[in-house]
mmCIF file of C-alpha atoms in Angstrom:
data_model
loop_
_atom_site.group_PDB
_atom_site.id
_atom_site.type_symbol
_atom_site.label_atom_id
_atom_site.label_comp_id
_atom_site.label_asym_id
_atom_site.label_seq_id
_atom_site.Cartn_x
_atom_site.Cartn_y
_atom_site.Cartn_z
ATOM 1 C CA UNK A 1 0.049 -0.655 -0.109
ATOM 2 C CA UNK A 2 1.344 3.331 -1.150
ATOM 3 C CA UNK A 3 1.720 6.237 1.734
ATOM 4 C CA UNK A 4 -0.882 7.806 2.907
ATOM 5 C CA UNK A 5 -0.158 12.339 1.630
ATOM 6 C CA UNK A 6 -1.395 14.208 4.826
ATOM 7 C CA UNK A 7 -2.280 17.907 4.211
ATOM 8 C CA UNK A 8 1.039 20.358 5.003
ATOM 9 C CA UNK A 9 1.294 21.538 8.940
ATOM 10 C CA UNK A 10 -0.191 24.081 9.540
ATOM 11 C CA UNK A 11 -2.457 23.873 6.630
ATOM 12 C CA UNK A 12 -5.867 22.454 7.505
ATOM 13 C CA UNK A 13 -8.846 21.049 5.376
ATOM 14 C CA UNK A 14 -12.273 23.074 6.339
ATOM 15 C CA UNK A 15 -14.638 19.754 6.243
ATOM 16 C CA UNK A 16 -18.716 19.597 6.042
ATOM 17 C CA UNK A 17 -19.536 20.055 9.207
ATOM 18 C CA UNK A 18 -18.113 23.451 9.789
ATOM 19 C CA UNK A 19 -18.613 25.213 6.336
ATOM 20 C CA UNK A 20 -21.654 26.214 7.531
ATOM 21 C CA UNK A 21 -20.339 28.195 10.596
ATOM 22 C CA UNK A 22 -17.932 29.645 7.411
ATOM 23 C CA UNK A 23 -20.797 30.898 5.580
ATOM 24 C CA UNK A 24 -22.572 32.305 8.697
ATOM 25 C CA UNK A 25 -19.707 34.626 9.471
ATOM 26 C CA UNK A 26 -18.954 35.756 5.600
ATOM 27 C CA UNK A 27 -22.531 36.499 4.642
ATOM 28 C CA UNK A 28 -23.062 38.137 8.211
ATOM 29 C CA UNK A 29 -19.372 40.275 7.011
ATOM 30 C CA UNK A 30 -20.281 40.782 3.017
ATOM 31 C CA UNK A 31 -24.485 42.083 4.495
ATOM 32 C CA UNK A 32 -22.923 44.395 6.682
ATOM 33 C CA UNK A 33 -20.192 45.590 4.616
ATOM 34 C CA UNK A 34 -22.566 45.802 1.653
ATOM 35 C CA UNK A 35 -24.549 47.913 4.104
ATOM 36 C CA UNK A 36 -21.882 50.775 4.580
ATOM 37 C CA UNK A 37 -21.637 51.352 0.794
ATOM 38 C CA UNK A 38 -18.257 48.752 0.553
ATOM 39 C CA UNK A 39 -17.610 47.130 -2.666
ATOM 40 C CA UNK A 40 -15.464 43.587 -3.117
ATOM 41 C CA UNK A 41 -12.204 42.917 -4.958
ATOM 42 C CA UNK A 42 -10.447 39.893 -5.112
ATOM 43 C CA UNK A 43 -6.583 39.783 -6.224
ATOM 44 C CA UNK A 44 -4.446 37.056 -6.734
ATOM 45 C CA UNK A 45 -2.652 34.952 -3.716
ATOM 46 C CA UNK A 46 0.967 35.288 -5.466
ATOM 47 C CA UNK A 47 2.889 38.440 -5.693
ATOM 48 C CA UNK A 48 6.374 39.638 -6.835
ATOM 49 C CA UNK A 49 7.502 39.921 -3.215
ATOM 50 C CA UNK A 50 9.300 43.309 -3.975
ATOM 51 C CA UNK A 51 5.789 44.059 -3.447
ATOM 52 C CA UNK A 52 5.716 42.985 0.162
ATOM 53 C CA UNK A 53 9.467 44.263 1.081
ATOM 54 C CA UNK A 54 8.399 47.786 -0.359
ATOM 55 C CA UNK A 55 5.228 47.484 1.815
ATOM 56 C CA UNK A 56 5.161 45.795 5.174
ATOM 57 C CA UNK A 57 9.250 46.790 5.406
ATOM 58 C CA UNK A 58 12.551 44.433 5.273
ATOM 59 C CA UNK A 59 12.950 44.661 9.089
ATOM 60 C CA UNK A 60 9.801 42.821 10.217
ATOM 61 C CA UNK A 61 8.985 39.092 11.301
ATOM 62 C CA UNK A 62 6.981 39.027 8.073
ATOM 63 C CA UNK A 63 9.658 39.748 5.610
ATOM 64 C CA UNK A 64 12.609 38.081 7.516
ATOM 65 C CA UNK A 65 10.944 34.896 8.976
ATOM 66 C CA UNK A 66 7.464 33.337 7.367
ATOM 67 C CA UNK A 67 6.723 34.935 4.194
ATOM 68 C CA UNK A 68 6.577 31.916 1.310
ATOM 69 C CA UNK A 69 9.243 33.380 -1.521
ATOM 70 C CA UNK A 70 10.355 31.217 -4.415
ATOM 71 C CA UNK A 71 11.668 31.912 -7.786
ATOM 72 C CA UNK A 72 9.610 30.847 -11.087
ATOM 73 C CA UNK A 73 10.718 29.181 -14.007
ATOM 74 C CA UNK A 74 11.808 32.809 -15.299
ATOM 75 C CA UNK A 75 13.556 33.885 -11.749
ATOM 76 C CA UNK A 76 11.582 36.130 -10.576
ATOM 77 C CA UNK A 77 10.682 36.384 -6.954
ATOM 78 C CA UNK A 78 7.808 35.579 -6.039
ATOM 79 C CA UNK A 79 5.828 35.559 -2.592
ATOM 80 C CA UNK A 80 2.680 33.925 -1.640
ATOM 81 C CA UNK A 81 0.835 36.996 -0.366
ATOM 82 C CA UNK A 82 1.242 37.423 3.593
ATOM 83 C CA UNK A 83 -1.498 40.126 4.416
ATOM 84 C CA UNK A 84 -4.205 41.809 2.252
ATOM 85 C CA UNK A 85 -3.254 45.652 2.460
ATOM 86 C CA UNK A 86 -0.360 45.547 -0.158
ATOM 87 C CA UNK A 87 -2.590 43.659 -2.435
ATOM 88 C CA UNK A 88 -4.857 45.770 -2.822
ATOM 89 C CA UNK A 89 -2.943 48.920 -3.061
ATOM 90 C CA UNK A 90 -1.515 46.982 -5.739
ATOM 91 C CA UNK A 91 -4.307 46.718 -7.858
ATOM 92 C CA UNK A 92 -6.328 49.730 -6.762
ATOM 93 C CA UNK A 93 -2.768 51.533 -8.970
ATOM 94 C CA UNK A 94 -2.246 49.173 -11.771
ATOM 95 C CA UNK A 95 -6.666 49.577 -12.705
ATOM 96 C CA UNK A 96 -6.527 53.333 -11.812
ATOM 97 C CA UNK A 97 -8.461 53.218 -9.205
ATOM 98 C CA UNK A 98 -7.948 55.512 -6.713
ATOM 99 C CA UNK A 99 -8.814 58.934 -9.238
ATOM 100 C CA UNK A 100 -12.506 58.843 -7.372
ATOM 101 C CA UNK A 101 -12.871 57.668 -3.310
ATOM 102 C CA UNK A 102 -13.140 53.776 -2.919
ATOM 103 C CA UNK A 103 -14.155 52.014 -0.207
ATOM 104 C CA UNK A 104 -13.297 47.793 -0.649
ATOM 105 C CA UNK A 105 -13.564 45.046 1.228
ATOM 106 C CA UNK A 106 -12.036 41.166 -0.186
ATOM 107 C CA UNK A 107 -11.851 38.063 1.763
ATOM 108 C CA UNK A 108 -9.368 34.558 0.864
ATOM 109 C CA UNK A 109 -6.510 33.076 2.416
ATOM 110 C CA UNK A 110 -3.054 34.736 3.386
ATOM 111 C CA UNK A 111 0.361 32.260 3.805
ATOM 112 C CA UNK A 112 3.340 32.738 6.558
ATOM 113 C CA UNK A 113 4.867 30.446 8.092
ATOM 114 C CA UNK A 114 4.512 30.275 11.626
ATOM 115 C CA UNK A 115 5.002 27.765 14.214
ATOM 116 C CA UNK A 116 1.074 26.145 13.903
ATOM 117 C CA UNK A 117 -0.718 26.877 16.729
ATOM 118 C CA UNK A 118 -4.103 27.600 18.225
ATOM 119 C CA UNK A 119 -5.610 30.798 16.052
ATOM 120 C CA UNK A 120 -2.180 30.912 14.080
ATOM 121 C CA UNK A 121 -1.847 29.171 11.023
ATOM 122 C CA UNK A 122 0.527 29.168 7.975
ATOM 123 C CA UNK A 123 -2.466 29.151 5.916
ATOM 124 C CA UNK A 124 -4.924 31.297 7.628
ATOM 125 C CA UNK A 125 -8.027 33.295 5.748
ATOM 126 C CA UNK A 126 -8.652 36.948 6.291
ATOM 127 C CA UNK A 127 -11.513 39.511 5.330
ATOM 128 C CA UNK A 128 -10.372 42.857 5.187
ATOM 129 C CA UNK A 129 -10.992 46.631 4.034
ATOM 130 C CA UNK A 130 -9.222 49.106 2.489
ATOM 131 C CA UNK A 131 -10.848 52.898 1.740
ATOM 132 C CA UNK A 132 -8.568 55.193 -0.142
ATOM 133 C CA UNK A 133 -8.783 58.826 -0.592
ATOM 134 C CA UNK A 134 -10.770 59.841 2.284
ATOM 135 C CA UNK A 135 -9.000 62.192 4.576
ATOM 136 C CA UNK A 136 -10.198 62.748 8.009
ATOM 137 C CA UNK A 137 -10.868 60.775 11.401
ATOM 138 C CA UNK A 138 -14.695 60.259 10.336
ATOM 139 C CA UNK A 139 -13.374 57.256 7.906
ATOM 140 C CA UNK A 140 -11.575 55.422 10.303
ATOM 141 C CA UNK A 141 -14.244 55.855 13.032
ATOM 142 C CA UNK A 142 -17.074 54.278 10.188
ATOM 143 C CA UNK A 143 -14.584 51.325 10.057
ATOM 144 C CA UNK A 144 -14.310 50.824 14.091
ATOM 145 C CA UNK A 145 -18.081 51.420 14.425
ATOM 146 C CA UNK A 146 -18.555 49.019 11.342
ATOM 147 C CA UNK A 147 -16.677 45.887 13.317
ATOM 148 C CA UNK A 148 -18.819 46.716 16.439
ATOM 149 C CA UNK A 149 -22.410 46.566 14.353
ATOM 150 C CA UNK A 150 -20.390 43.062 12.360
ATOM 151 C CA UNK A 151 -19.758 41.287 16.556
ATOM 152 C CA UNK A 152 -23.813 42.516 17.313
ATOM 153 C CA UNK A 153 -24.903 41.009 13.930
ATOM 154 C CA UNK A 154 -22.980 37.695 14.846
ATOM 155 C CA UNK A 155 -23.718 37.606 17.898
ATOM 156 C CA UNK A 156 -20.506 37.704 19.363
ATOM 157 C CA UNK A 157 -19.595 39.512 22.344
ATOM 158 C CA UNK A 158 -16.745 39.743 24.992
ATOM 159 C CA UNK A 159 -14.259 41.929 22.585
ATOM 160 C CA UNK A 160 -12.362 45.079 24.163
ATOM 161 C CA UNK A 161 -11.064 47.584 21.616
ATOM 162 C CA UNK A 162 -7.980 49.105 21.668
ATOM 163 C CA UNK A 163 -6.716 52.124 20.354
ATOM 164 C CA UNK A 164 -3.681 54.508 19.803
ATOM 165 C CA UNK A 165 -2.083 56.883 17.222
ATOM 166 C CA UNK A 166 1.293 56.474 15.861
ATOM 167 C CA UNK A 167 1.286 60.369 14.805
ATOM 168 C CA UNK A 168 3.278 61.792 11.517
ATOM 169 C CA UNK A 169 6.166 61.093 10.256
ATOM 170 C CA UNK A 170 7.889 64.213 11.845
ATOM 171 C CA UNK A 171 6.410 63.170 15.538
ATOM 172 C CA UNK A 172 7.360 59.797 14.828
ATOM 173 C CA UNK A 173 11.037 60.518 14.221
ATOM 174 C CA UNK A 174 10.878 62.980 17.119
ATOM 175 C CA UNK A 175 9.837 60.009 19.325
ATOM 176 C CA UNK A 176 12.151 57.449 17.571
ATOM 177 C CA UNK A 177 15.326 58.880 18.910
ATOM 178 C CA UNK A 178 14.217 58.924 22.022
ATOM 179 C CA UNK A 179 12.757 55.841 22.724
ATOM 180 C CA UNK A 180 16.519 54.535 20.887
ATOM 181 C CA UNK A 181 18.464 56.326 23.857
ATOM 182 C CA UNK A 182 15.889 55.090 26.126
ATOM 183 C CA UNK A 183 16.501 51.237 24.958
ATOM 184 C CA UNK A 184 20.329 51.821 24.609
ATOM 185 C CA UNK A 185 20.474 52.174 28.118
ATOM 186 C CA UNK A 186 18.871 49.233 28.901
ATOM 187 C CA UNK A 187 19.982 47.337 26.085
ATOM 188 C CA UNK A 188 21.381 44.279 28.370
ATOM 189 C CA UNK A 189 17.623 43.565 29.617
ATOM 190 C CA UNK A 190 16.324 43.035 25.581
ATOM 191 C CA UNK A 191 15.597 39.982 23.758
ATOM 192 C CA UNK A 192 17.796 39.464 20.723
ATOM 193 C CA UNK A 193 15.677 40.307 18.420
ATOM 194 C CA UNK A 194 14.599 43.623 19.879
ATOM 195 C CA UNK A 195 18.107 44.363 20.096
ATOM 196 C CA UNK A 196 18.782 43.689 16.418
ATOM 197 C CA UNK A 197 15.738 45.960 15.976
ATOM 198 C CA UNK A 198 16.998 48.653 18.048
ATOM 199 C CA UNK A 199 17.833 50.894 15.440
ATOM 200 C CA UNK A 200 16.350 49.856 12.140
ATOM 201 C CA UNK A 201 13.517 49.391 13.625
ATOM 202 C CA UNK A 202 12.424 50.544 17.494
ATOM 203 C CA UNK A 203 8.622 50.846 17.593
ATOM 204 C CA UNK A 204 8.681 47.487 16.872
ATOM 205 C CA UNK A 205 10.447 46.758 20.647
ATOM 206 C CA UNK A 206 7.080 48.296 21.727
ATOM 207 C CA UNK A 207 5.414 44.794 20.741
ATOM 208 C CA UNK A 208 7.697 42.470 21.719
ATOM 209 C CA UNK A 209 6.095 39.403 23.257
ATOM 210 C CA UNK A 210 9.021 38.980 25.272
ATOM 211 C CA UNK A 211 8.215 39.145 29.091
ATOM 212 C CA UNK A 212 11.686 41.256 30.041
ATOM 213 C CA UNK A 213 11.517 43.134 27.330
ATOM 214 C CA UNK A 214 7.618 44.311 27.816
ATOM 215 C CA UNK A 215 8.922 45.081 31.521
ATOM 216 C CA UNK A 216 11.541 47.201 29.977
ATOM 217 C CA UNK A 217 9.217 49.200 27.567
ATOM 218 C CA UNK A 218 6.564 49.850 30.250
ATOM 219 C CA UNK A 219 8.450 52.203 31.253
ATOM 220 C CA UNK A 220 9.607 53.983 28.298
ATOM 221 C CA UNK A 221 8.915 57.266 26.512
ATOM 222 C CA UNK A 222 5.202 57.068 25.184
ATOM 223 C CA UNK A 223 4.153 58.525 21.751
ATOM 224 C CA UNK A 224 0.978 60.267 22.904
ATOM 225 C CA UNK A 225 3.610 62.942 24.624
ATOM 226 C CA UNK A 226 5.087 63.843 21.036
ATOM 227 C CA UNK A 227 1.935 63.857 19.104
ATOM 228 C CA UNK A 228 1.322 67.409 17.660
ATOM 229 C CA UNK A 229 -2.025 69.268 17.251
ATOM 230 C CA UNK A 230 -3.243 67.631 14.436
ATOM 231 C CA UNK A 231 -2.633 63.949 14.847
ATOM 232 C CA UNK A 232 -4.138 64.501 18.473
ATOM 233 C CA UNK A 233 -6.932 66.602 16.968
ATOM 234 C CA UNK A 234 -7.328 63.612 14.894
ATOM 235 C CA UNK A 235 -7.669 60.657 17.813
ATOM 236 C CA UNK A 236 -9.707 62.905 20.013
ATOM 237 C CA UNK A 237 -12.271 63.312 17.649
ATOM 238 C CA UNK A 238 -11.954 58.970 16.892
ATOM 239 C CA UNK A 239 -12.231 59.088 20.652
ATOM 240 C CA UNK A 240 -15.181 61.060 21.151
ATOM 241 C CA UNK A 241 -17.305 59.415 18.486
ATOM 242 C CA UNK A 242 -16.765 56.297 19.941
ATOM 243 C CA UNK A 243 -18.108 57.606 23.212
ATOM 244 C CA UNK A 244 -21.068 59.174 21.787
ATOM 245 C CA UNK A 245 -22.122 55.857 19.834
ATOM 246 C CA UNK A 246 -21.847 54.205 23.209
ATOM 247 C CA UNK A 247 -18.344 51.978 22.079
ATOM 248 C CA UNK A 248 -16.482 50.985 25.223
ATOM 249 C CA UNK A 249 -12.178 51.503 24.289
ATOM 250 C CA UNK A 250 -9.115 51.635 25.774
ATOM 251 C CA UNK A 251 -6.088 53.911 24.972
ATOM 252 C CA UNK A 252 -3.007 51.419 24.620
ATOM 253 C CA UNK A 253 0.271 53.996 23.929
ATOM 254 C CA UNK A 254 1.852 50.660 23.310
ATOM 255 C CA UNK A 255 0.488 49.173 20.746
ATOM 256 C CA UNK A 256 2.140 50.015 17.388
ATOM 257 C CA UNK A 257 1.338 46.867 15.298
ATOM 258 C CA UNK A 258 3.551 44.674 13.624
ATOM 259 C CA UNK A 259 3.465 46.005 9.970
ATOM 260 C CA UNK A 260 5.432 49.653 8.297
ATOM 261 C CA UNK A 261 3.463 51.338 6.749
ATOM 262 C CA UNK A 262 1.131 52.631 9.697
ATOM 263 C CA UNK A 263 0.839 56.103 10.281
ATOM 264 C CA UNK A 264 -1.957 58.021 12.911
ATOM 265 C CA UNK A 265 -5.029 55.611 13.627
ATOM 266 C CA UNK A 266 -3.659 52.019 14.504
ATOM 267 C CA UNK A 267 -6.699 49.644 16.232
ATOM 268 C CA UNK A 268 -7.392 45.926 17.749
ATOM 269 C CA UNK A 269 -9.734 43.942 18.692
ATOM 270 C CA UNK A 270 -9.432 41.714 21.215
ATOM 271 C CA UNK A 271 -11.056 38.815 22.892
ATOM 272 C CA UNK A 272 -9.846 36.546 25.857
ATOM 273 C CA UNK A 273 -11.361 33.645 25.142
ATOM 274 C CA UNK A 274 -8.600 32.268 22.662
ATOM 275 C CA UNK A 275 -5.527 32.402 24.749
ATOM 276 C CA UNK A 276 -2.442 34.077 23.262
ATOM 277 C CA UNK A 277 -3.821 34.719 19.913
ATOM 278 C CA UNK A 278 -6.473 37.027 21.330
ATOM 279 C CA UNK A 279 -6.298 39.830 18.506
ATOM 280 C CA UNK A 280 -9.495 39.304 16.088
ATOM 281 C CA UNK A 281 -9.235 42.352 13.893
ATOM 282 C CA UNK A 282 -6.355 44.776 13.360
ATOM 283 C CA UNK A 283 -5.905 47.887 11.414
ATOM 284 C CA UNK A 284 -5.274 51.179 11.154
ATOM 285 C CA UNK A 285 -3.919 54.173 8.832
ATOM 286 C CA UNK A 286 -1.263 54.086 6.167
ATOM 287 C CA UNK A 287 -1.405 57.165 4.420
ATOM 288 C CA UNK A 288 1.976 57.183 2.519
ATOM 289 C CA UNK A 289 1.442 53.324 1.543
ATOM 290 C CA UNK A 290 -0.005 54.443 -2.220
ATOM 291 C CA UNK A 291 2.843 56.758 -2.912
ATOM 292 C CA UNK A 292 5.664 54.102 -1.535
ATOM 293 C CA UNK A 293 4.163 52.143 -4.083
ATOM 294 C CA UNK A 294 4.295 53.729 -6.917
ATOM 295 C CA UNK A 295 0.964 55.489 -6.674
ATOM 296 C CA UNK A 296 -0.280 58.982 -6.590
ATOM 297 C CA UNK A 297 -0.364 60.423 -2.442
ATOM 298 C CA UNK A 298 -3.378 58.527 -1.631
ATOM 299 C CA UNK A 299 -4.589 58.772 2.246
ATOM 300 C CA UNK A 300 -5.702 54.899 3.084
ATOM 301 C CA UNK A 301 -7.190 53.314 6.032
ATOM 302 C CA UNK A 302 -7.940 49.809 7.119
ATOM 303 C CA UNK A 303 -8.202 46.538 8.881
ATOM 304 C CA UNK A 304 -8.475 42.981 8.337
ATOM 305 C CA UNK A 305 -9.772 40.251 10.573
ATOM 306 C CA UNK A 306 -9.122 37.005 11.035
ATOM 307 C CA UNK A 307 -11.889 34.179 9.701
ATOM 308 C CA UNK A 308 -10.228 31.004 11.488
ATOM 309 C CA UNK A 309 -10.743 33.229 15.136
ATOM 310 C CA UNK A 310 -13.863 33.944 14.667
ATOM 311 C CA UNK A 311 -14.968 30.751 13.524
ATOM 312 C CA UNK A 312 -14.127 29.241 16.602
ATOM 313 C CA UNK A 313 -15.756 32.783 18.901
ATOM 314 C CA UNK A 314 -18.830 31.495 16.982
ATOM 315 C CA UNK A 315 -18.102 27.630 18.088
ATOM 316 C CA UNK A 316 -17.289 28.461 21.482
ATOM 317 C CA UNK A 317 -21.083 30.628 21.726
ATOM 318 C CA UNK A 318 -23.273 27.089 20.721
ATOM 319 C CA UNK A 319 -24.727 28.628 17.842
ATOM 320 C CA UNK A 320 -26.384 25.843 15.142
ATOM 321 C CA UNK A 321 -25.626 26.814 11.912
ATOM 322 C CA UNK A 322 -26.344 23.977 9.750
ATOM 323 C CA UNK A 323 -29.541 24.328 8.387
ATOM 324 C CA UNK A 324 -30.199 20.277 7.633
ATOM 325 C CA UNK A 325 -31.574 18.887 4.900
ATOM 326 C CA UNK A 326 -35.818 19.932 4.146
ATOM 327 C CA UNK A 327 -36.638 17.121 2.464
ATOM 328 C CA UNK A 328 -34.796 13.174 1.037
ATOM 329 C CA UNK A 329 -36.192 11.448 -1.805
ATOM 330 C CA UNK A 330 -36.301 8.264 -2.266
ATOM 331 C CA UNK A 331 -37.334 6.203 -5.503
ATOM 332 C CA UNK A 332 -37.837 2.193 -6.081
ATOM 333 C CA UNK A 333 -39.007 0.510 -9.458
ATOM 334 C CA UNK A 334 -37.521 1.825 -12.649
ATOM 335 C CA UNK A 335 -40.078 4.059 -13.655
ATOM 336 C CA UNK A 336 -39.816 5.670 -10.308
ATOM 337 C CA UNK A 337 -36.351 6.163 -10.635
ATOM 338 C CA UNK A 338 -36.595 7.930 -13.654
ATOM 339 C CA UNK A 339 -39.531 10.030 -12.478
ATOM 340 C CA UNK A 340 -37.750 11.068 -9.167
ATOM 341 C CA UNK A 341 -34.745 13.675 -11.165
ATOM 342 C CA UNK A 342 -37.322 15.375 -12.577
ATOM 343 C CA UNK A 343 -39.893 15.577 -9.462
ATOM 344 C CA UNK A 344 -36.781 17.004 -7.959
ATOM 345 C CA UNK A 345 -36.271 19.441 -10.486
ATOM 346 C CA UNK A 346 -39.931 21.017 -10.360
ATOM 347 C CA UNK A 347 -39.726 21.182 -6.824
ATOM 348 C CA UNK A 348 -36.125 22.839 -7.035
ATOM 349 C CA UNK A 349 -37.576 25.447 -9.695
ATOM 350 C CA UNK A 350 -41.358 26.254 -6.965
ATOM 351 C CA UNK A 351 -38.682 26.666 -3.985
ATOM 352 C CA UNK A 352 -34.891 27.394 -5.454
ATOM 353 C CA UNK A 353 -34.053 27.444 -1.507
ATOM 354 C CA UNK A 354 -35.319 24.180 -1.022
ATOM 355 C CA UNK A 355 -32.186 21.576 0.727
ATOM 356 C CA UNK A 356 -33.274 18.454 -0.993
ATOM 357 C CA UNK A 357 -31.094 15.205 -1.824
ATOM 358 C CA UNK A 358 -31.920 12.778 -3.990
ATOM 359 C CA UNK A 359 -31.313 9.075 -3.830
ATOM 360 C CA UNK A 360 -28.494 7.679 -5.907
ATOM 361 C CA UNK A 361 -27.092 4.725 -5.976
ATOM 362 C CA UNK A 362 -29.123 1.930 -5.904
ATOM 363 C CA UNK A 363 -30.799 -0.403 -3.020
ATOM 364 C CA UNK A 364 -33.542 -1.458 -1.303
ATOM 365 C CA UNK A 365 -36.134 0.498 -0.359
ATOM 366 C CA UNK A 366 -35.140 -0.093 3.318
ATOM 367 C CA UNK A 367 -31.522 1.005 2.652
ATOM 368 C CA UNK A 368 -33.042 3.813 0.676
ATOM 369 C CA UNK A 369 -35.359 5.089 3.930
ATOM 370 C CA UNK A 370 -32.151 4.181 6.221
ATOM 371 C CA UNK A 371 -30.363 6.818 4.442
ATOM 372 C CA UNK A 372 -33.237 9.268 4.598
ATOM 373 C CA UNK A 373 -32.769 9.063 8.239
ATOM 374 C CA UNK A 374 -29.207 10.002 8.711
ATOM 375 C CA UNK A 375 -29.331 12.503 6.205
ATOM 376 C CA UNK A 376 -31.246 14.446 8.629
ATOM 377 C CA UNK A 377 -33.631 15.586 6.809
ATOM 378 C CA UNK A 378 -37.091 16.686 8.064
ATOM 379 C CA UNK A 379 -39.716 14.644 5.048
ATOM 380 C CA UNK A 380 -38.668 11.600 3.171
ATOM 381 C CA UNK A 381 -40.352 11.402 0.115
ATOM 382 C CA UNK A 382 -41.302 8.453 -1.514
ATOM 383 C CA UNK A 383 -42.343 7.744 -4.622
ATOM 384 C CA UNK A 384 -42.374 3.854 -5.772
ATOM 385 C CA UNK A 385 -44.070 2.399 -9.030
ATOM 386 C CA UNK A 386 -47.750 2.697 -7.812
ATOM 387 C CA UNK A 387 -47.160 6.401 -6.884
ATOM 388 C CA UNK A 388 -45.605 7.660 -10.339
ATOM 389 C CA UNK A 389 -48.173 6.151 -12.171
ATOM 390 C CA UNK A 390 -50.764 8.454 -9.721
ATOM 391 C CA UNK A 391 -48.917 11.142 -10.337
ATOM 392 C CA UNK A 392 -48.699 11.521 -5.789
ATOM 393 C CA UNK A 393 -45.642 10.981 -3.679
ATOM 394 C CA UNK A 394 -45.686 9.334 -0.237
ATOM 395 C CA UNK A 395 -44.352 12.256 2.500
ATOM 396 C CA UNK A 396 -43.321 10.574 5.927
ATOM 397 C CA UNK A 397 -41.855 13.571 8.481
ATOM 398 C CA UNK A 398 -38.565 12.248 9.933
ATOM 399 C CA UNK A 399 -38.098 14.275 13.173
ATOM 400 C CA UNK A 400 -42.318 14.515 14.613
ATOM 401 C CA UNK A 401 -44.935 11.938 15.087
ATOM 402 C CA UNK A 402 -47.000 12.798 11.590
ATOM 403 C CA UNK A 403 -49.405 9.846 9.843
ATOM 404 C CA UNK A 404 -47.304 9.199 6.212
ATOM 405 C CA UNK A 405 -49.799 10.681 3.472
ATOM 406 C CA UNK A 406 -49.851 11.254 -0.220
ATOM 407 C CA UNK A 407 -49.715 14.903 -2.035
ATOM 408 C CA UNK A 408 -50.098 15.722 -5.670
ATOM 409 C CA UNK A 409 -46.957 17.814 -6.694
ATOM 410 C CA UNK A 410 -49.110 21.467 -5.582
ATOM 411 C CA UNK A 411 -49.818 20.297 -1.909
ATOM 412 C CA UNK A 412 -46.505 18.860 -2.152
ATOM 413 C CA UNK A 413 -44.997 22.150 -2.521
ATOM 414 C CA UNK A 414 -46.742 23.978 -0.017
ATOM 415 C CA UNK A 415 -45.700 21.925 2.487
ATOM 416 C CA UNK A 416 -41.984 22.029 2.075
ATOM 417 C CA UNK A 417 -42.743 25.977 1.147
ATOM 418 C CA UNK A 418 -42.586 25.487 5.381
ATOM 419 C CA UNK A 419 -39.621 23.767 5.193
ATOM 420 C CA UNK A 420 -36.512 25.968 4.271
ATOM 421 C CA UNK A 421 -34.521 27.506 6.986
#
């Protein structure tokens, strides 16, 4: 016997029993996003490596350690996308979408070579939003209010919203010098990665998960003290809007995010239900990225949410998302087997939402009926030679004590009209 091939570590099959929860999340997100005027965009999963080096930053864990990068047949360096923003920006520039403001959203797989653990996978899926050409804090606020609405639509509770401002380039430069001086005086207390980043990307040290380094940065200077009047007013507008809308938040001066392109607003939605991987949605403003990737200067803001983490939260909530099968059609006899597919198509024409399974593969009446019961269907529809001759269908309720009956097509359609969920 040949050796079985298994899925790559950290890349998981999504089996049929979990798909209804994925559908619930994706469909709810689509309805909410479209309700705010966002349009879907779909981009390739493979891009030229330089796109991510220029956008994410070469001195980041993603580029240095986590990207799946390989040469193609022309020796061009390609990478599986580790996040969706850079691809969305590239597409918007390439196709001339930035001549006017754009509200876009996307969904799909992302790839990072990380140690697989709960809530963190090598292939994972995200729903993301990117807004181009809208300046001012009102659109930043909209993204936070929109995600809060999505949590309510999904019936999820217990999130906390953390926000911060990274200021503008000049403000960060002044803060950067003060932060480096503070960290240099304590360099022996920093972990190895933080020492490497001390001069190349010191703000990332604030995001370190190393316990001793976290103790050091707890007393580090705050970027909030370096914000100018415009950046502070931007942040204050968002905070006031959240308070007026009744959305609780925490101001976290150590929140910097893991990507180099952010400026001003950054935010995260966090849960305590998933252990260490508690961030389920995160994003912020990145006004310089479009120009950095070759487009005309364009303001931008966005976020991404992890589908796997949200699906797990939905499952933990005990929600039942599988609507099940409405009816299972059993056919016995040559004529009945010929009539069954035609009958099924007529029912589907009349009831487009009907979930109807037609038995296939032969078998006795007893075995077919067992299959019907095992399917979880609400009704077994029975078509034998006699029923086919008389133009009726036997109907047996499988989940309640109701006497079996015979119905013509009109009466059967009326009965099943109450079955779809």
